[in-house]
Short mmCIF file of C-alpha atoms and ligand atoms in Angstrom, two decimals:
data_model
loop_
_atom_site.label_atom_id
_atom_site.label_comp_id
_atom_site.label_asym_id
_atom_site.label_seq_id
_atom_site.Cartn_x
_atom_site.Cartn_y
_atom_site.Cartn_z
CA MET A 1 44.52 -71.15 -28.76
CA LYS A 2 40.83 -70.58 -27.97
CA THR A 3 41.47 -72.34 -24.80
CA ILE A 4 44.85 -70.37 -23.92
CA LYS A 5 42.64 -67.16 -24.73
CA LYS A 6 39.90 -68.17 -22.48
CA LEU A 7 42.22 -69.16 -19.52
CA SER A 8 44.06 -65.78 -20.05
CA LEU A 9 40.74 -64.15 -19.58
CA TRP A 10 39.94 -66.06 -16.44
CA MET A 11 43.18 -65.95 -14.95
CA PRO A 12 42.76 -62.34 -13.33
CA LEU A 13 39.65 -63.45 -11.54
CA LEU A 14 40.85 -66.74 -10.70
CA SER A 15 43.94 -65.04 -9.04
CA ILE A 16 41.59 -62.87 -7.25
CA ALA A 17 39.57 -65.52 -5.63
CA LEU A 18 42.62 -67.48 -4.90
CA ALA A 19 44.08 -64.20 -2.96
CA CYS A 20 40.82 -64.03 -1.38
CA GLY A 21 40.46 -67.28 -0.10
CA SER A 22 36.83 -68.85 -0.59
CA ALA A 23 34.07 -66.45 -0.75
CA PRO A 24 31.97 -65.86 2.46
CA ALA A 25 28.66 -67.68 2.24
CA VAL A 26 26.76 -64.86 3.46
CA ALA A 27 27.59 -60.95 2.57
CA LYS A 28 28.86 -58.92 5.47
CA PRO A 29 26.11 -57.08 6.96
CA ASN A 30 26.30 -53.33 6.70
CA VAL A 31 25.91 -51.28 9.77
CA ILE A 32 24.32 -47.81 10.07
CA LEU A 33 24.40 -46.04 13.42
CA ILE A 34 22.16 -43.08 13.53
CA PHE A 35 22.71 -40.81 16.46
CA ALA A 36 20.33 -37.86 17.49
CA ASP A 37 21.90 -34.76 19.55
CA ASP A 38 20.14 -34.19 23.04
CA LEU A 39 16.99 -36.23 22.14
CA GLY A 40 15.09 -37.04 25.23
CA TYR A 41 14.22 -40.30 26.64
CA ALA A 42 10.24 -39.32 26.07
CA ASP A 43 10.63 -37.45 22.56
CA LEU A 44 9.47 -40.32 20.33
CA GLY A 45 6.00 -41.67 19.83
CA CYS A 46 7.16 -45.15 20.68
CA TYR A 47 8.60 -43.70 24.22
CA GLY A 48 5.22 -41.87 25.06
CA ALA A 49 5.76 -38.61 23.18
CA GLU A 50 1.99 -37.29 22.47
CA LYS A 51 2.93 -34.06 20.60
CA ILE A 52 5.46 -35.35 18.39
CA ARG A 53 4.61 -37.80 15.41
CA THR A 54 7.33 -40.33 14.75
CA PRO A 55 5.49 -42.67 12.64
CA HIS A 56 8.89 -44.19 10.92
CA LEU A 57 10.60 -44.64 14.24
CA ASP A 58 7.64 -46.20 15.48
CA ARG A 59 7.41 -48.72 12.81
CA MET A 60 11.11 -49.33 13.12
CA ALA A 61 10.59 -49.87 16.91
CA ALA A 62 7.49 -52.29 16.02
CA GLU A 63 9.93 -54.14 13.44
CA GLY A 64 13.03 -54.35 15.75
CA VAL A 65 14.06 -54.17 19.07
CA ARG A 66 12.99 -51.27 21.42
CA PHE A 67 15.46 -50.93 24.52
CA THR A 68 13.75 -49.34 27.69
CA ASP A 69 16.99 -49.22 29.63
CA PHE A 70 19.73 -48.01 27.06
CA TYR A 71 22.53 -45.50 28.27
CA SER A 72 24.40 -43.22 26.36
CA ALA A 73 28.09 -43.35 27.67
CA ALA A 74 28.10 -39.87 28.81
CA GLU A 75 25.67 -37.10 29.80
CA VAL A 76 27.35 -34.49 27.11
CA CYS A 77 28.12 -34.59 23.53
CA THR A 78 31.99 -35.36 23.28
CA PRO A 79 32.67 -38.02 25.43
CA SER A 80 29.53 -39.79 24.52
CA ARG A 81 30.56 -39.69 20.90
CA ALA A 82 34.09 -40.77 21.84
CA ALA A 83 32.81 -43.85 23.63
CA LEU A 84 30.38 -44.92 20.85
CA LEU A 85 32.99 -44.88 18.44
CA THR A 86 35.88 -46.52 20.31
CA GLY A 87 33.65 -49.02 22.49
CA ARG A 88 35.47 -47.60 25.77
CA TYR A 89 34.43 -45.53 28.58
CA PRO A 90 35.36 -41.78 27.65
CA LEU A 91 38.09 -41.79 30.57
CA ARG A 92 40.33 -44.49 29.00
CA SER A 93 40.88 -42.40 25.69
CA GLY A 94 41.18 -39.32 27.60
CA MET A 95 38.05 -37.85 26.09
CA CYS A 96 36.29 -36.71 29.19
CA GLY A 97 36.93 -33.08 30.73
CA ASP A 98 36.52 -31.77 34.20
CA VAL A 99 35.90 -27.96 33.93
CA GLU A 100 35.79 -28.29 30.07
CA ARG A 101 33.05 -30.80 29.47
CA VAL A 102 33.08 -31.02 25.66
CA LEU A 103 35.66 -29.88 22.73
CA PHE A 104 35.20 -26.06 21.72
CA PRO A 105 36.31 -24.76 18.36
CA ASN A 106 39.09 -23.44 20.32
CA SER A 107 40.31 -26.47 22.33
CA LYS A 108 43.63 -28.19 21.65
CA GLY A 109 42.78 -31.73 22.22
CA GLY A 110 40.63 -34.38 20.13
CA LEU A 111 40.25 -37.98 19.90
CA PRO A 112 43.83 -39.51 20.20
CA PRO A 113 45.11 -41.18 16.82
CA ALA A 114 46.02 -44.10 18.96
CA GLU A 115 42.25 -44.97 19.63
CA THR A 116 40.78 -47.53 17.20
CA THR A 117 37.42 -46.39 15.87
CA LEU A 118 34.86 -48.62 14.90
CA ALA A 119 35.22 -47.10 11.29
CA GLU A 120 38.95 -48.08 11.50
CA ALA A 121 38.20 -51.49 12.53
CA LEU A 122 35.47 -52.19 9.97
CA ARG A 123 37.33 -50.61 7.26
CA GLY A 124 39.93 -53.45 8.28
CA GLU A 125 37.24 -55.98 7.55
CA GLY A 126 36.63 -54.72 4.12
CA TYR A 127 33.95 -52.02 4.81
CA SER A 128 33.38 -48.66 3.17
CA THR A 129 32.90 -46.24 5.83
CA MET A 130 31.16 -42.65 5.80
CA HIS A 131 30.28 -40.10 8.45
CA ILE A 132 27.61 -37.54 8.21
CA GLY A 133 26.44 -35.01 10.43
CA LYS A 134 28.11 -33.48 13.63
CA TRP A 135 31.93 -34.86 14.77
CA HIS A 136 32.97 -32.99 17.78
CA LEU A 137 35.73 -35.06 18.32
CA GLY A 138 38.19 -32.73 17.49
CA ILE A 139 39.26 -30.28 14.55
CA HIS A 140 43.22 -31.02 14.50
CA GLU A 141 45.30 -33.52 12.47
CA GLY A 142 45.00 -37.12 13.95
CA SER A 143 41.36 -36.53 15.16
CA ARG A 144 39.35 -35.48 12.21
CA PRO A 145 36.93 -37.80 10.59
CA LEU A 146 39.15 -38.92 7.66
CA ASP A 147 41.89 -39.27 10.17
CA GLN A 148 39.86 -41.78 12.07
CA GLY A 149 38.90 -44.39 9.74
CA PHE A 150 36.17 -42.58 7.51
CA ASP A 151 36.76 -42.59 3.73
CA HIS A 152 34.35 -39.84 3.55
CA SER A 153 32.94 -37.03 5.91
CA PHE A 154 30.11 -34.52 5.28
CA GLY A 155 29.01 -32.32 8.05
CA LEU A 156 29.77 -29.92 10.83
CA PRO A 157 33.15 -30.14 13.07
CA TYR A 158 31.15 -29.49 16.18
CA SER A 159 28.10 -28.19 17.63
CA ASN A 160 25.85 -26.09 15.52
CA ASP A 161 25.89 -23.22 18.45
CA MET A 162 29.43 -23.07 18.56
CA ASP A 163 30.83 -20.30 16.60
CA ALA A 164 34.42 -20.00 15.33
CA ARG A 165 33.97 -16.23 15.54
CA LYS A 166 33.55 -16.03 19.51
CA ASP A 167 35.83 -17.21 21.66
CA LEU A 168 33.57 -18.96 24.43
CA PRO A 169 34.88 -18.23 27.85
CA LYS A 170 36.23 -21.49 29.87
CA GLY A 171 33.68 -23.50 31.29
CA ALA A 172 30.80 -21.55 29.21
CA THR A 173 27.93 -23.50 27.89
CA SER A 174 26.24 -22.25 24.69
CA SER A 175 22.89 -20.70 24.11
CA ALA A 176 20.06 -20.81 21.90
CA THR A 177 20.14 -17.08 21.30
CA PRO A 178 22.10 -16.22 18.20
CA PRO A 179 25.18 -14.14 18.51
CA ALA A 180 24.81 -10.73 16.97
CA ASP A 181 26.76 -11.68 13.85
CA GLY A 182 24.99 -14.85 13.54
CA TRP A 183 25.80 -18.45 13.51
CA ASN A 184 29.15 -19.41 11.80
CA VAL A 185 29.53 -22.81 11.81
CA ALA A 186 30.66 -24.38 8.55
CA LEU A 187 29.56 -27.34 6.47
CA MET A 188 32.52 -29.41 5.46
CA ARG A 189 33.14 -32.30 3.02
CA ASP A 190 36.22 -34.38 3.31
CA GLY A 191 37.85 -31.83 5.80
CA LYS A 192 37.31 -28.65 3.09
CA VAL A 193 34.40 -26.00 3.89
CA MET A 194 31.89 -26.17 1.71
CA GLU A 195 29.47 -23.38 2.77
CA GLN A 196 29.93 -20.98 5.70
CA PRO A 197 27.85 -20.25 7.64
CA ALA A 198 26.13 -23.59 7.01
CA ASP A 199 22.47 -23.06 5.91
CA GLN A 200 21.00 -25.16 9.04
CA THR A 201 17.37 -24.90 7.95
CA THR A 202 18.47 -27.74 5.17
CA LEU A 203 20.90 -29.54 7.21
CA THR A 204 18.74 -32.44 7.92
CA LYS A 205 17.47 -32.91 4.25
CA ARG A 206 21.00 -32.78 3.13
CA TYR A 207 22.27 -35.33 5.40
CA THR A 208 19.63 -37.68 4.55
CA GLU A 209 20.21 -37.21 0.80
CA GLU A 210 24.07 -37.90 1.43
CA ALA A 211 23.11 -40.98 3.44
CA VAL A 212 20.64 -42.41 0.83
CA ARG A 213 23.10 -41.67 -1.97
CA PHE A 214 25.91 -43.51 -0.01
CA ILE A 215 23.46 -46.47 0.54
CA GLY A 216 22.60 -46.65 -3.29
CA ASP A 217 26.33 -46.63 -4.21
CA HIS A 218 27.18 -49.42 -1.92
CA LYS A 219 24.84 -52.33 -2.68
CA THR A 220 27.71 -54.85 -3.65
CA LYS A 221 30.34 -54.13 -0.64
CA PRO A 222 29.65 -53.53 2.75
CA PHE A 223 29.68 -50.23 4.40
CA PHE A 224 29.49 -48.51 8.00
CA LEU A 225 27.46 -45.36 7.78
CA TYR A 226 27.60 -43.08 11.03
CA LEU A 227 24.99 -40.52 10.84
CA ALA A 228 25.22 -37.99 13.63
CA HIS A 229 22.38 -35.72 13.03
CA THR A 230 22.93 -31.93 14.32
CA PHE A 231 19.46 -31.72 15.93
CA PRO A 232 17.63 -31.58 18.08
CA HIS A 233 20.55 -29.66 19.70
CA VAL A 234 19.80 -26.08 19.83
CA PRO A 235 19.63 -23.79 17.84
CA LEU A 236 16.71 -25.56 16.23
CA PHE A 237 15.98 -25.45 12.84
CA ALA A 238 13.43 -27.40 10.23
CA SER A 239 13.34 -26.87 6.75
CA PRO A 240 10.08 -25.43 5.24
CA ASP A 241 8.26 -28.87 4.97
CA PHE A 242 8.33 -29.25 8.57
CA ARG A 243 8.53 -25.80 10.20
CA GLY A 244 5.44 -25.18 12.34
CA LYS A 245 3.91 -28.62 11.76
CA SER A 246 4.23 -30.22 14.75
CA LYS A 247 2.36 -30.03 18.09
CA ALA A 248 5.62 -29.20 19.91
CA GLY A 249 6.94 -26.17 18.76
CA ILE A 250 10.49 -25.86 16.64
CA TYR A 251 11.60 -28.64 18.98
CA GLY A 252 8.79 -31.17 17.56
CA ASP A 253 9.48 -29.74 13.89
CA THR A 254 13.11 -30.90 14.25
CA VAL A 255 12.34 -34.28 15.70
CA GLU A 256 9.55 -34.98 13.15
CA GLU A 257 12.10 -34.01 10.48
CA LEU A 258 14.73 -36.74 12.04
CA ASP A 259 12.00 -39.00 11.77
CA TRP A 260 11.32 -38.37 8.24
CA SER A 261 14.86 -38.95 7.63
CA VAL A 262 14.91 -42.27 9.28
CA GLY A 263 12.13 -43.20 7.06
CA GLN A 264 13.96 -42.30 3.81
CA ILE A 265 16.69 -44.48 4.80
CA LEU A 266 14.85 -47.34 5.63
CA ASP A 267 12.78 -46.83 2.46
CA ALA A 268 15.86 -46.82 0.49
CA LEU A 269 17.23 -50.11 2.26
CA ARG A 270 13.78 -51.75 1.39
CA LYS A 271 13.98 -50.63 -2.17
CA GLU A 272 17.39 -51.96 -2.83
CA LYS A 273 16.35 -55.36 -0.93
CA MET A 274 19.30 -54.38 1.33
CA GLN A 275 17.19 -54.58 4.82
CA GLU A 276 17.98 -58.21 5.78
CA ASN A 277 21.50 -57.39 5.45
CA THR A 278 21.79 -54.15 7.24
CA LEU A 279 21.59 -53.38 10.99
CA VAL A 280 20.33 -49.90 11.64
CA VAL A 281 20.56 -48.43 15.41
CA PHE A 282 18.71 -45.35 16.14
CA THR A 283 20.15 -43.56 19.38
CA SER A 284 20.74 -40.15 21.27
CA ASP A 285 23.93 -38.93 22.59
CA ASN A 286 22.59 -37.71 25.90
CA GLY A 287 19.28 -36.45 27.43
CA PRO A 288 17.44 -33.36 26.70
CA TRP A 289 18.79 -30.14 27.47
CA LEU A 290 16.24 -29.01 29.84
CA ILE A 291 17.25 -25.26 30.57
CA MET A 292 16.15 -24.80 27.05
CA GLY A 293 12.59 -24.85 28.09
CA SER A 294 10.36 -25.54 25.22
CA GLN A 295 13.39 -25.83 22.89
CA GLY A 296 14.78 -28.46 24.83
CA GLY A 297 13.06 -32.13 24.94
CA SER A 298 11.35 -34.39 27.41
CA ALA A 299 12.96 -37.13 29.63
CA GLY A 300 9.50 -38.34 30.75
CA PRO A 301 9.36 -39.74 34.17
CA LEU A 302 13.03 -39.82 34.40
CA ARG A 303 14.92 -37.31 36.41
CA ASP A 304 17.02 -34.29 35.17
CA GLY A 305 18.50 -34.17 31.69
CA LYS A 306 21.80 -33.49 29.68
CA GLY A 307 24.58 -32.66 31.90
CA SER A 308 23.51 -35.04 34.75
CA THR A 309 24.15 -38.52 35.73
CA TRP A 310 20.59 -38.87 37.17
CA GLU A 311 18.52 -41.14 34.66
CA GLY A 312 17.31 -38.32 32.31
CA GLY A 313 20.65 -37.52 31.45
CA MET A 314 21.81 -40.63 30.20
CA ARG A 315 19.10 -43.27 29.42
CA VAL A 316 17.64 -42.57 26.09
CA PRO A 317 15.84 -43.85 23.28
CA CYS A 318 17.43 -46.94 21.46
CA LEU A 319 15.96 -48.75 18.56
CA ALA A 320 17.87 -51.71 16.71
CA TRP A 321 16.62 -52.85 13.11
CA MET A 322 17.04 -55.68 11.11
CA PRO A 323 14.05 -57.12 9.62
CA GLY A 324 14.32 -61.04 9.12
CA ARG A 325 17.38 -61.17 11.35
CA ILE A 326 16.17 -59.42 14.26
CA LYS A 327 12.85 -60.40 15.81
CA PRO A 328 10.55 -57.72 17.14
CA ALA A 329 10.77 -57.11 20.97
CA VAL A 330 10.86 -54.68 23.58
CA SER A 331 14.00 -55.24 26.05
CA SER A 332 14.41 -54.29 29.56
CA GLN A 333 18.10 -55.53 29.70
CA VAL A 334 20.51 -52.55 30.60
CA VAL A 335 22.75 -52.06 27.40
CA GLN A 336 24.67 -49.15 26.57
CA ALA A 337 26.38 -47.32 23.73
CA MET A 338 29.60 -49.02 24.02
CA ASP A 339 28.17 -52.60 23.17
CA TRP A 340 27.68 -51.46 19.34
CA PHE A 341 31.19 -51.70 18.91
CA PRO A 342 31.79 -55.33 19.61
CA THR A 343 28.39 -56.16 18.12
CA ALA A 344 29.31 -54.62 14.91
CA ILE A 345 32.69 -56.30 14.73
CA SER A 346 31.04 -59.75 15.49
CA MET A 347 28.68 -59.33 12.84
CA ALA A 348 31.42 -58.36 10.55
CA GLY A 349 33.04 -61.53 11.19
CA GLY A 350 36.16 -59.68 12.69
CA LYS A 351 37.95 -59.88 16.00
CA LEU A 352 38.39 -56.83 18.48
CA PRO A 353 41.88 -55.31 18.35
CA GLU A 354 44.19 -56.82 20.79
CA GLY A 355 45.58 -55.48 23.91
CA VAL A 356 42.79 -52.72 24.04
CA ALA A 357 40.53 -52.76 27.23
CA PHE A 358 36.86 -52.64 25.52
CA ASP A 359 33.81 -51.97 27.91
CA GLY A 360 30.93 -53.06 25.96
CA THR A 361 29.44 -56.48 25.10
CA ASN A 362 28.43 -58.20 22.18
CA LEU A 363 24.73 -57.92 21.78
CA SER A 364 24.16 -60.51 18.96
CA ALA A 365 22.50 -63.17 21.22
CA LEU A 366 20.02 -60.73 22.52
CA LEU A 367 19.37 -59.17 19.07
CA PHE A 368 19.06 -62.45 16.99
CA ASP A 369 18.10 -65.10 19.39
CA HIS A 370 16.30 -63.45 22.33
CA GLN A 371 18.67 -64.56 24.81
CA THR A 372 18.89 -62.78 28.00
CA LEU A 373 22.77 -61.64 28.54
CA PRO A 374 24.27 -62.02 31.93
CA GLU A 375 23.45 -59.16 34.38
CA ARG A 376 26.51 -56.60 34.35
CA PRO A 377 27.24 -53.37 35.90
CA TYR A 378 26.88 -49.90 34.58
CA PHE A 379 29.01 -46.98 35.40
CA PHE A 380 27.89 -43.63 35.21
CA TYR A 381 30.82 -41.01 34.68
CA ARG A 382 30.53 -37.21 34.80
CA GLY A 383 33.93 -35.96 33.30
CA PRO A 384 36.52 -38.27 35.11
CA HIS A 385 34.53 -38.92 38.09
CA LEU A 386 32.60 -42.04 38.82
CA PHE A 387 29.26 -40.75 39.90
CA ALA A 388 26.96 -43.61 40.21
CA CYS A 389 26.80 -47.35 39.34
CA ARG A 390 23.87 -49.46 38.13
CA ILE A 391 23.35 -53.26 38.63
CA GLY A 392 19.96 -55.03 37.61
CA PRO A 393 17.53 -52.86 39.21
CA TRP A 394 19.61 -51.04 41.50
CA LYS A 395 21.48 -47.86 41.24
CA ALA A 396 23.80 -46.24 43.82
CA HIS A 397 24.73 -42.48 43.48
CA PHE A 398 28.32 -41.50 45.16
CA HIS A 399 27.90 -38.03 43.60
CA THR A 400 24.91 -36.12 41.84
CA GLN A 401 24.40 -33.00 40.03
CA GLY A 402 22.12 -31.55 38.04
CA GLY A 403 22.10 -30.62 34.31
CA PHE A 404 23.46 -27.09 33.42
CA GLY A 405 21.85 -24.53 35.56
CA GLY A 406 20.47 -27.36 38.11
CA GLU A 407 21.40 -28.49 41.45
CA PRO A 408 25.09 -28.40 42.53
CA LYS A 409 27.38 -31.27 43.02
CA GLN A 410 26.80 -33.05 46.19
CA SER A 411 28.67 -36.21 47.81
CA HIS A 412 26.58 -38.84 49.33
CA GLU A 413 28.30 -40.88 52.08
CA PRO A 414 26.40 -43.19 52.52
CA PRO A 415 25.51 -43.28 48.79
CA LEU A 416 22.10 -42.94 47.69
CA LEU A 417 20.14 -46.01 46.54
CA TYR A 418 17.22 -45.96 44.15
CA HIS A 419 15.32 -49.05 42.85
CA LEU A 420 14.72 -48.20 38.91
CA SER A 421 12.30 -50.68 38.28
CA ASP A 422 9.90 -49.46 41.02
CA ASP A 423 11.19 -46.02 41.00
CA PRO A 424 12.51 -44.42 37.99
CA GLY A 425 12.25 -40.86 38.91
CA GLU A 426 15.03 -41.62 41.56
CA ARG A 427 12.65 -40.11 44.15
CA GLU A 428 12.91 -42.55 47.37
CA ASN A 429 16.47 -43.27 48.76
CA VAL A 430 16.16 -47.24 49.90
CA ALA A 431 20.00 -47.14 50.86
CA PRO A 432 19.12 -47.56 54.61
CA ARG A 433 16.90 -50.80 53.88
CA HIS A 434 19.29 -52.70 51.74
CA PRO A 435 22.99 -52.49 53.25
CA GLU A 436 23.67 -55.84 51.31
CA VAL A 437 22.73 -54.21 47.90
CA MET A 438 25.29 -51.30 49.01
CA ASN A 439 27.77 -54.11 49.64
CA MET A 440 27.86 -55.64 46.61
CA ILE A 441 27.78 -52.31 44.58
CA HIS A 442 30.69 -51.13 46.61
CA GLU A 443 32.60 -54.28 45.84
CA THR A 444 31.60 -54.18 42.45
CA VAL A 445 33.21 -50.44 42.15
CA ARG A 446 36.24 -51.48 43.78
CA LYS A 447 36.93 -54.01 41.23
CA HIS A 448 36.08 -51.69 38.38
CA LYS A 449 38.68 -48.98 39.72
CA ALA A 450 41.28 -51.59 39.84
CA VAL A 451 41.30 -52.06 36.23
CA MET A 452 40.38 -48.97 34.87
CA VAL A 453 43.10 -46.86 33.21
CA PRO A 454 42.63 -43.42 32.47
CA GLY A 455 44.01 -42.23 29.25
CA THR A 456 45.65 -38.48 28.87
CA LYS A 457 43.40 -36.06 29.28
CA GLN A 458 42.36 -34.60 26.09
CA LEU A 459 39.80 -31.77 27.13
CA LYS A 460 42.18 -29.77 29.39
CA SER A 461 42.96 -26.61 27.70
CA LYS A 462 42.69 -24.45 24.64
CA HIS A 463 44.76 -22.35 22.35
MG1 MG B 1 24.29 -33.79 22.69
#
């Protein structure tokens, strides 16, 4: 009788164990992607900033890998986010516009439901998933965070300067100047408006509290946290603890508060002893918004900024941290936002969805074994148009255009060529001296175009 009772107590556990197969030797690692908005290449201490203090990010860099040649997938918000979460050039998902560069509150389009996001793929591997912060991948059914693989969402549906009360004219950029009736963007939780207008002075604090709570609630189940900060995108707001404290005005204040936020998250992981089983990546969606002057960031030695395929528009800070697993290093390998999808899937022990073209590479060998990855080309798109291509130190521009309000579009035949190791500021065109490099790049681009299948344009029209 006793034995039967004991058995009946154990049977449910036994059947769970049998159903799950043998338990994994090592728990699946957690993944946290922290995405700043419009943070420039030179806006962190570990990338040369002198007026902005970022001790937590500097420590993260010292304990992990700091990438010197990391590229976002686009020079503006929406396509950059689409590529990060799908592991594909934004042209493939149709999440790049031409005249309309990003989604506006009255845009029709959004991330197509058919796309597999990293959240969906990791959820398929047993992960809990959460989105915190800016979304900007569509507000209509099928494109929203809960439709795209996130169990929960807390944040803004789009940029903090996009106001549902005004109908922005076609092609309009936004402004740091508030509309007469004030900013009106809503803070939402799981698709429902919580607060409108959102109190932006406390957004970074509240995002951080959500993130720390989510980490604390998931000590025993693997999770994916996508924390897409609202700042330092204009309009800039910092909480009273940070307002007026940096030497770089309100821009510096917001970045110092982001640094504090990263410190809180890494401390929470250390406190729970989860740091050796959690990959944390910190990066930015595109370069600094230079026309904002003192309210925009800095690309340091790089040319131009947000909105441009010159280096300053797309080469951004990127740090990867996982103490005990990732050995400290500074890497000058060319890596890019779309690499995190296959890297995370590999770490989770999963497989990439079949029948889908992915554009990233699994970085595990680089991160965990300090191996050098094979050289591969990187393609710079502006909207649906291929503007430039980098291979090794060489970057060829077929078209150039400055960031918003900058130099107009120019096409180059023959293309311009720069040697980025010698000339990171892209000042001296050396194409005439290197015809063999130009031939190699032309051939690489020809092959790329032959296999690139554009998706249906999602950013084409508005209501
Ligand atoms: Mg941005």
